[in-house]
Amino acid sequence: MPTAEPHLRFRPGILAGAAYVPPSAGLDRGEYIRLDLNEATGPLSPAVAEAIARHVRDRGIYAYPDETELRGAIAAYCGVSAEQILPTNGSDQAIDVCLRAFLGPGDTMLVARPEFAIFGLTADLLQARTLGVPYGPDLAFPYDAFRAALAERPDLIVVINPNNPTGTPVDITFIEEVARDNPTTPVIVDEAYYEFTGVTVVPLLATYPNLIVLRTFSKAFAMAGLRLGYVVAHEAVIGQLAKVRKPFDVNALAVVAGRAQLAHIDDVRIYAKTLMEVVKPTTVAFFERHGVPIWPGAANFVLVRPRDCAAVVAALRAERILVRPMSAPALSGMFRMGIGTEAEMARVMEVYAGLLATGAGAGSEP
Ligand SMILES: Cc1ncc(COP(=O)(O)O)c(C=O)c1O
């Protein structure tokens, strides 16, 4: 195919940027245990499935969506006013909206690296510079280096709590310090995994109007396929961000499903609690017992470093289990694995026990 570059004047950031290619594009992931994208793997709440079916049956999808009630429901869930909520097409769009609102060519975004990739890719497109402070040993948050980097006066500060892919949690008191000491700089706090940690800066919004919180329905809410996320911020901030989003970016079925799931929030709470208090500890204990290095992190996924990562990832895939090999240099030799249901993780451990015997799955240290 001829390249468009010679005769179409794309923006330099587009030409230099990279597309995000989903790791298993084209694969029928429904045939696999899906532990590669940190999604929920349990079934959708029956109430949500029923709400979607009812909407399609009774109302069709001919009408543009109206998100007024969804905003109210999210606001009630977060304990803020509806004017402080901006629903988005997944939190990927929340990231896009915020970065486009605050970054232009030559501006600087401060973030700990490796960060959730969409931040860096979006900053690149906008020709902004990413000031990436590396995570410390054992993937701890680099508090001192991050503080030191603030002296460069970034145009945007990003804290991902907990981060993907490292799983690293960040002290709320540190985020408060950053917001307090940099009152004219936007501080984005990505809380995609909030339902698994219960830790949030939303109550601090009343004191620090430069804080901007991003959340998603893709993880604990089991709705990644519908693309629903949201921004929580001061209402004046939301007013500006709303100009960047388009009026109907959140589709009608996401609106219906989001409201239905919030009306059954206990399902989400029970799912997250069981995952974090039962299934994840059992999984982590299995790897620890066998001397395989594991970084549990604070979210619904872990990082594992077996002796031969490529061989383990391929062997798991052959057994219809998807995990994600890591490419960032700091995570070399590791794969990231979401925590599935109890039955799924029992299957993972059964398969992995066989890989311990071959040596590929054993710990990297002799
Ligand atoms: C930290 C973080 N933020 C945002 C997202 C984007 O989620 P979504 O666009 O599905 O809401 C993810 C997805 O993996 C994530 O890990």
mmCIF file of N, CA, C and O and ligand atoms in Angstrom, residues 37-38 89-93 95 116 119 160 162-164 190 192-193 215-219 224 227-229, ligand 1:
data_model
loop_
_atom_site.group_PDB
_atom_site.id
_atom_site.type_symbol
_atom_site.label_atom_id
_atom_site.label_comp_id
_atom_site.label_asym_id
_atom_site.label_seq_id
_atom_site.Cartn_x
_atom_site.Cartn_y
_atom_site.Cartn_z
ATOM 1 N N LEU A 37 -5.415 -8.608 30.234
ATOM 2 C CA LEU A 37 -5.788 -7.183 30.153
ATOM 3 C C LEU A 37 -6.419 -6.662 31.452
ATOM 4 O O LEU A 37 -7.087 -5.624 31.430
ATOM 5 N N ASN A 38 -6.220 -7.375 32.539
ATOM 6 C CA ASN A 38 -6.702 -6.925 33.866
ATOM 7 C C ASN A 38 -8.212 -6.712 33.927
ATOM 8 O O ASN A 38 -8.711 -5.903 34.728
ATOM 9 N N ASN A 89 -15.729 7.773 27.256
ATOM 10 C CA ASN A 89 -15.735 6.511 26.524
ATOM 11 C C ASN A 89 -14.534 5.674 27.008
ATOM 12 O O ASN A 89 -13.482 5.630 26.369
ATOM 13 N N GLY A 90 -14.712 5.026 28.136
ATOM 14 C CA GLY A 90 -13.590 4.359 28.800
ATOM 15 C C GLY A 90 -12.719 5.414 29.460
ATOM 16 O O GLY A 90 -12.830 6.608 29.148
ATOM 17 N N SER A 91 -11.868 4.980 30.409
ATOM 18 C CA SER A 91 -10.998 6.005 31.002
ATOM 19 C C SER A 91 -9.859 6.336 30.055
ATOM 20 O O SER A 91 -9.183 7.348 30.231
ATOM 21 N N ASP A 92 -9.647 5.523 29.011
ATOM 22 C CA ASP A 92 -8.705 5.930 27.955
ATOM 23 C C ASP A 92 -9.103 7.302 27.419
ATOM 24 O O ASP A 92 -8.262 8.156 27.178
ATOM 25 N N GLN A 93 -10.409 7.501 27.212
ATOM 26 C CA GLN A 93 -10.838 8.810 26.705
ATOM 27 C C GLN A 93 -10.678 9.888 27.774
ATOM 28 O O GLN A 93 -10.382 11.045 27.449
ATOM 29 N N ILE A 95 -8.257 10.034 29.828
ATOM 30 C CA ILE A 95 -6.835 10.403 29.727
ATOM 31 C C ILE A 95 -6.641 11.327 28.523
ATOM 32 O O ILE A 95 -6.005 12.383 28.617
ATOM 33 N N PHE A 116 1.046 3.447 32.746
ATOM 34 C CA PHE A 116 0.022 2.933 31.839
ATOM 35 C C PHE A 116 0.241 3.616 30.479
ATOM 36 O O PHE A 116 0.273 4.843 30.380
ATOM 37 N N PHE A 119 -0.910 7.082 28.590
ATOM 38 C CA PHE A 119 -0.430 8.416 28.973
ATOM 39 C C PHE A 119 0.732 8.851 28.085
ATOM 40 O O PHE A 119 0.709 9.931 27.481
ATOM 41 N N ILE A 160 -0.578 7.465 39.064
ATOM 42 C CA ILE A 160 -1.460 6.340 38.765
ATOM 43 C C ILE A 160 -1.456 5.443 40.000
ATOM 44 O O ILE A 160 -0.408 4.891 40.363
ATOM 45 N N PRO A 162 -3.430 2.380 42.029
ATOM 46 C CA PRO A 162 -2.106 1.809 41.781
ATOM 47 C C PRO A 162 -1.798 1.809 40.290
ATOM 48 O O PRO A 162 -2.696 1.817 39.467
ATOM 49 N N ASN A 163 -0.499 1.768 40.000
ATOM 50 C CA ASN A 163 -0.069 1.841 38.600
ATOM 51 C C ASN A 163 -0.257 0.503 37.889
ATOM 52 O O ASN A 163 -0.210 -0.561 38.495
ATOM 53 N N ASN A 164 -0.492 0.586 36.616
ATOM 54 C CA ASN A 164 -0.433 -0.561 35.718
ATOM 55 C C ASN A 164 0.702 -0.263 34.744
ATOM 56 O O ASN A 164 0.688 0.827 34.154
ATOM 57 N N ASP A 190 -5.040 8.660 38.462
ATOM 58 C CA ASP A 190 -5.746 7.586 37.769
ATOM 59 C C ASP A 190 -6.062 6.493 38.788
ATOM 60 O O ASP A 190 -5.162 5.838 39.312
ATOM 61 N N ALA A 192 -8.039 3.699 38.240
ATOM 62 C CA ALA A 192 -8.735 2.647 37.480
ATOM 63 C C ALA A 192 -9.026 1.420 38.351
ATOM 64 O O ALA A 192 -10.008 0.710 38.129
ATOM 65 N N TYR A 193 -8.172 1.192 39.361
ATOM 66 C CA TYR A 193 -8.314 -0.023 40.183
ATOM 67 C C TYR A 193 -8.887 0.291 41.564
ATOM 68 O O TYR A 193 -8.721 -0.494 42.499
ATOM 69 N N ARG A 215 -11.542 7.344 36.675
ATOM 70 C CA ARG A 215 -12.000 6.006 37.080
ATOM 71 C C ARG A 215 -12.562 5.271 35.864
ATOM 72 O O ARG A 215 -12.803 5.876 34.813
ATOM 73 N N THR A 216 -12.857 3.983 36.031
ATOM 74 C CA THR A 216 -13.368 3.185 34.918
ATOM 75 C C THR A 216 -14.388 2.145 35.367
ATOM 76 O O THR A 216 -14.356 1.709 36.533
ATOM 77 N N PHE A 217 -15.244 1.758 34.443
ATOM 78 C CA PHE A 217 -16.154 0.621 34.648
ATOM 79 C C PHE A 217 -15.570 -0.651 34.025
ATOM 80 O O PHE A 217 -16.245 -1.675 33.952
ATOM 81 N N SER A 218 -14.317 -0.573 33.549
ATOM 82 C CA SER A 218 -13.747 -1.704 32.801
ATOM 83 C C SER A 218 -13.207 -2.805 33.699
ATOM 84 O O SER A 218 -13.001 -3.918 33.236
ATOM 85 N N LYS A 219 -12.904 -2.503 34.942
ATOM 86 C CA LYS A 219 -12.204 -3.482 35.776
ATOM 87 C C LYS A 219 -13.211 -4.175 36.697
ATOM 88 O O LYS A 219 -13.835 -5.133 36.300
ATOM 89 N N ALA A 224 -15.662 -3.774 30.346
ATOM 90 C CA ALA A 224 -14.621 -3.226 29.454
ATOM 91 C C ALA A 224 -15.124 -3.091 28.015
ATOM 92 O O ALA A 224 -14.767 -2.154 27.302
ATOM 93 N N ARG A 227 -17.032 0.281 27.182
ATOM 94 C CA ARG A 227 -16.253 1.513 27.189
ATOM 95 C C ARG A 227 -16.917 2.612 28.020
ATOM 96 O O ARG A 227 -17.567 3.513 27.477
ATOM 97 N N LEU A 228 -16.785 2.525 29.310
ATOM 98 C CA LEU A 228 -17.316 3.575 30.179
ATOM 99 C C LEU A 228 -16.301 3.919 31.268
ATOM 100 O O LEU A 228 -15.826 3.038 31.994
ATOM 101 N N GLY A 229 -15.968 5.184 31.327
ATOM 102 C CA GLY A 229 -15.095 5.687 32.388
ATOM 103 C C GLY A 229 -15.637 7.032 32.815
ATOM 104 O O GLY A 229 -16.700 7.459 32.354
HETATM 105 C C1 LIG B 1 -4.193 2.519 35.041
HETATM 106 C C2 LIG B 1 -5.188 2.408 33.941
HETATM 107 N N1 LIG B 1 -5.847 3.498 33.544
HETATM 108 C C3 LIG B 1 -6.750 3.457 32.557
HETATM 109 C C4 LIG B 1 -7.036 2.268 31.901
HETATM 110 C C5 LIG B 1 -8.013 2.309 30.760
HETATM 111 O O1 LIG B 1 -9.163 1.601 31.018
HETATM 112 P P1 LIG B 1 -10.476 1.818 30.157
HETATM 113 O O2 LIG B 1 -10.144 2.692 28.980
HETATM 114 O O3 LIG B 1 -10.891 0.466 29.747
HETATM 115 O O4 LIG B 1 -11.438 2.494 31.080
HETATM 116 C C6 LIG B 1 -6.382 1.097 32.277
HETATM 117 C C7 LIG B 1 -6.653 -0.173 31.584
HETATM 118 O O5 LIG B 1 -5.964 -1.149 31.701
HETATM 119 C C8 LIG B 1 -5.430 1.174 33.327
HETATM 120 O O6 LIG B 1 -4.752 0.093 33.723
#
